[in-house]
Coordinates of C-alpha atoms in Angstrom, one line a residue:
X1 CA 9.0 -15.1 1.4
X2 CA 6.2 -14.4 -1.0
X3 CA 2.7 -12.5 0.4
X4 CA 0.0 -11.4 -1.6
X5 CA -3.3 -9.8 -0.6
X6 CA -5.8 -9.0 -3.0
X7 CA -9.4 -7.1 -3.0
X8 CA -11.9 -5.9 -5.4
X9 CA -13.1 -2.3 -4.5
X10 CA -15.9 -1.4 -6.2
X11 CA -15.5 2.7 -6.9
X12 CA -13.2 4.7 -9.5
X13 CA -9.5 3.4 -10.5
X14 CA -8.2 6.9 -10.3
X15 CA -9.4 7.3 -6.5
X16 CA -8.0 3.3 -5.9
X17 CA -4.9 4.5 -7.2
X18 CA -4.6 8.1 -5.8
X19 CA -5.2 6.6 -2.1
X20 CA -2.7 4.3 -2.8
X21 CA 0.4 6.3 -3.8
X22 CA -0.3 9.3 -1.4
X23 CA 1.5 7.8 1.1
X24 CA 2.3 10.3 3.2
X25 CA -1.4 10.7 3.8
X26 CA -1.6 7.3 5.1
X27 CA -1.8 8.0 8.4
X28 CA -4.9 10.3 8.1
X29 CA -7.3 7.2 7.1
X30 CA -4.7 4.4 7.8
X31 CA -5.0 3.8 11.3
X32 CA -2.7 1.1 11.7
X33 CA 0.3 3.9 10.2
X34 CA 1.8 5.6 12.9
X35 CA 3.3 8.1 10.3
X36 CA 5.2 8.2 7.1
X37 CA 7.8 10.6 6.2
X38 CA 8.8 11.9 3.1
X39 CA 12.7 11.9 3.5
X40 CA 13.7 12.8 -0.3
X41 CA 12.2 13.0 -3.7
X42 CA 8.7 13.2 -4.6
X43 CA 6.0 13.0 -7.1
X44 CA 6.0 9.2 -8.7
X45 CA 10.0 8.4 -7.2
X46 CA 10.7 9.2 -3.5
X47 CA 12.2 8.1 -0.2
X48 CA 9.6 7.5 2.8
X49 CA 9.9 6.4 6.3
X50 CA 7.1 4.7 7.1
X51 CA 5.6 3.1 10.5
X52 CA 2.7 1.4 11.3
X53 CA 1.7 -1.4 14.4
X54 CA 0.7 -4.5 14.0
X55 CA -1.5 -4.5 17.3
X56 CA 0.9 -3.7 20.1
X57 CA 4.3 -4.4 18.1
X58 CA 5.8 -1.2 16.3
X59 CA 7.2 -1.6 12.6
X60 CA 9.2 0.8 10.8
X61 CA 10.9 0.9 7.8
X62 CA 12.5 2.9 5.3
X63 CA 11.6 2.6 1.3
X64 CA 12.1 4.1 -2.4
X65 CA 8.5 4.1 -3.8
X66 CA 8.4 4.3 -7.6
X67 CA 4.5 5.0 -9.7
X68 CA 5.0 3.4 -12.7
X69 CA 3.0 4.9 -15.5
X70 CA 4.2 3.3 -18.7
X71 CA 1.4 1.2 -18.7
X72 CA -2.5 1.6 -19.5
X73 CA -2.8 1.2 -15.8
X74 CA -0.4 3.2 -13.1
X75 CA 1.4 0.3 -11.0
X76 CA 3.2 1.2 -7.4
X77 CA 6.4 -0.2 -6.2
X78 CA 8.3 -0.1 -3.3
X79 CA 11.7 -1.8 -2.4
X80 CA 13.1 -1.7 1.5
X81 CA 16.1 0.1 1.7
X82 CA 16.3 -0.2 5.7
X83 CA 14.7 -1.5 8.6
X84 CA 13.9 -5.4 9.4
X85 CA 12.3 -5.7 5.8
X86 CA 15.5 -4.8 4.0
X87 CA 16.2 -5.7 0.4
X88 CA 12.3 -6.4 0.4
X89 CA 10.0 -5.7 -3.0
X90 CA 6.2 -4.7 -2.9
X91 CA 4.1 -4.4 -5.6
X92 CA 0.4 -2.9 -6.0
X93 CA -1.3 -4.4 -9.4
X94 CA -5.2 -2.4 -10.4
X95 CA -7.1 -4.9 -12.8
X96 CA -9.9 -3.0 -13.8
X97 CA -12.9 -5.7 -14.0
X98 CA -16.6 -5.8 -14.3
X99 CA -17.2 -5.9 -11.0
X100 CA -14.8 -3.4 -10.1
X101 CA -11.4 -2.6 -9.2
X102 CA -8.8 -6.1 -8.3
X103 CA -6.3 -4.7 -6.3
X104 CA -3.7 -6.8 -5.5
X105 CA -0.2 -6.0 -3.0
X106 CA 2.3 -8.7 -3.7
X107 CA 5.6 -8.9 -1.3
X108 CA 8.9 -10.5 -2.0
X109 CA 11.5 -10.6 0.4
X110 CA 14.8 -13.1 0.9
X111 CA 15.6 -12.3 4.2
X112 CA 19.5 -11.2 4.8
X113 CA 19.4 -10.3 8.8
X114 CA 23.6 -11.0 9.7
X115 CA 24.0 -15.3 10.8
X116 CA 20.7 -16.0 9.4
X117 CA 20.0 -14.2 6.4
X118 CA 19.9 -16.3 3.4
X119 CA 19.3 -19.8 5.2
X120 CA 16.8 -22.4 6.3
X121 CA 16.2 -20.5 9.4
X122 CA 16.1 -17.1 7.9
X123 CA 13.4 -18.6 5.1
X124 CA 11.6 -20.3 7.9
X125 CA 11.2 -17.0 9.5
X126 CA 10.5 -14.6 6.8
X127 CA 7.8 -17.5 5.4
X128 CA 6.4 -18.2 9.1
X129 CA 6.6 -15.3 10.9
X130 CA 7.6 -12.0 9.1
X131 CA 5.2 -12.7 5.7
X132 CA 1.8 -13.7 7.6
X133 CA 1.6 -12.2 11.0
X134 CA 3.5 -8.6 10.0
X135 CA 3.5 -8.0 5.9
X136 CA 0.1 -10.2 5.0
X137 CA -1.7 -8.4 8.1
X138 CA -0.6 -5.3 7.8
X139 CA -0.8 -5.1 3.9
X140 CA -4.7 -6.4 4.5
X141 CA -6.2 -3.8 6.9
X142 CA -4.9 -1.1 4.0
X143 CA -6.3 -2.7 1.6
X144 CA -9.5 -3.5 3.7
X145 CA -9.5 0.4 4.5
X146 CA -9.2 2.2 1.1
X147 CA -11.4 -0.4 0.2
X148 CA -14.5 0.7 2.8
X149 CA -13.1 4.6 2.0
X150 CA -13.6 3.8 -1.6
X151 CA -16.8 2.0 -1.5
X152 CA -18.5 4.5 0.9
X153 CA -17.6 7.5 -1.2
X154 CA -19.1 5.8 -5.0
X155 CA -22.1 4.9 -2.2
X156 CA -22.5 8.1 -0.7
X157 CA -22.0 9.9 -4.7
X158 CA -24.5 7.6 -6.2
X159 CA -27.2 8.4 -3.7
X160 CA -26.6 12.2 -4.6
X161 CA -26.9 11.5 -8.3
X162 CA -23.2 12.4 -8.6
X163 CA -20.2 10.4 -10.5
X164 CA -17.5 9.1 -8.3
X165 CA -14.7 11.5 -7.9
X166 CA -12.9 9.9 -11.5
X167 CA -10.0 11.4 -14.0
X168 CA -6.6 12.3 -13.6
X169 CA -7.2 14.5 -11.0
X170 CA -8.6 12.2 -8.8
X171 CA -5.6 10.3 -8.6
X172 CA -4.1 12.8 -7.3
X173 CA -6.9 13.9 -4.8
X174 CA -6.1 14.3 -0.9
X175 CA -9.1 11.5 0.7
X176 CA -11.9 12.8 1.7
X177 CA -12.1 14.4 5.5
X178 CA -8.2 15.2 5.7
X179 CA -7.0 18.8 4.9
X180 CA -3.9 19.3 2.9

């Protein structure tokens, strides 16, 4: 199964990206997370439980996140160490552009439930069921979220004269209306 969901927010890359990895946060402005635990680690490599709904059905999982920061441009990755989604690999990808930030959260997951893991049925599953009505929704409203957070905070800051919240700080920033 391959899912990808893409957006261009139009704000600061630092707030993009510091929204993105503070995951434990995500339920403060994610409303579709139920909660996400930090069960080891921290900082750019840690464990997480995480939970969300897709409408009425509850999802949960467990997953190592990793910041990579070798690059000119931090990228976040995630792989599925337990839950339904096990063995599965996300990926968020910020391509600065002119007209603003492309964020893009890719998934890749070969199914291996027991009797039909790796097999026609388990593809047709993951491809049919598990990609587009559970990973591509819920991976589009957070996206569709940090997206209005992000665009209403460079709105609200360029009405006040100010500069987006920007720099390596921001990255790191709590969002706005939550308390620490």
């Amino acid at each position: 199964m391959h899912t990808e969901n893409v957006v261009v927010i139009r704000g600061p890359l630092a707030r993009i990206v510091g929204l993105a990895a503070d995951v434990e946060a995500w339920p403060r402005f994610l409303p579709h997370y139920r909660w996400v635990t930090l069960l080891s680690g921290g900082g750019d490599r840690k464990v997480v439980e995480m939970a969300a709904r897709r409408g009425a059905w509850p999802l949960k999982w467990r997953a190592v996140q990793t910041i990579d920061r070798s690059g000119a441009v931090p990228e976040i990755l995630y792989h599925h160490i337990w839950g339904p989604t096990k063995g599965m690999d996300v990926g968020w990808v910020f391509e600065p552009a002119a007209e603003g930030v492309r964020v893009r959260i890719w998934h890749e997951l070969d199914l291996q439930w027991p009797l039909i893991g790796p097999t026609p049925v388990g593809g047709l599953i993951a491809d049919k069921v598990i990609g587009p009505q559970f990973v591509g929704h819920v991976a589009g409203l957070t996206l569709r979220t940090i997206k209005e957070i992000v665009e209403r905070e460079a709105g609200a800051a360029g009405a006040a004269g100010e500069a987006p919240a920007a720099g390596p700080a921001a990255a790191a920033a709590v969002p706005a209306g939550t308390a620490q």
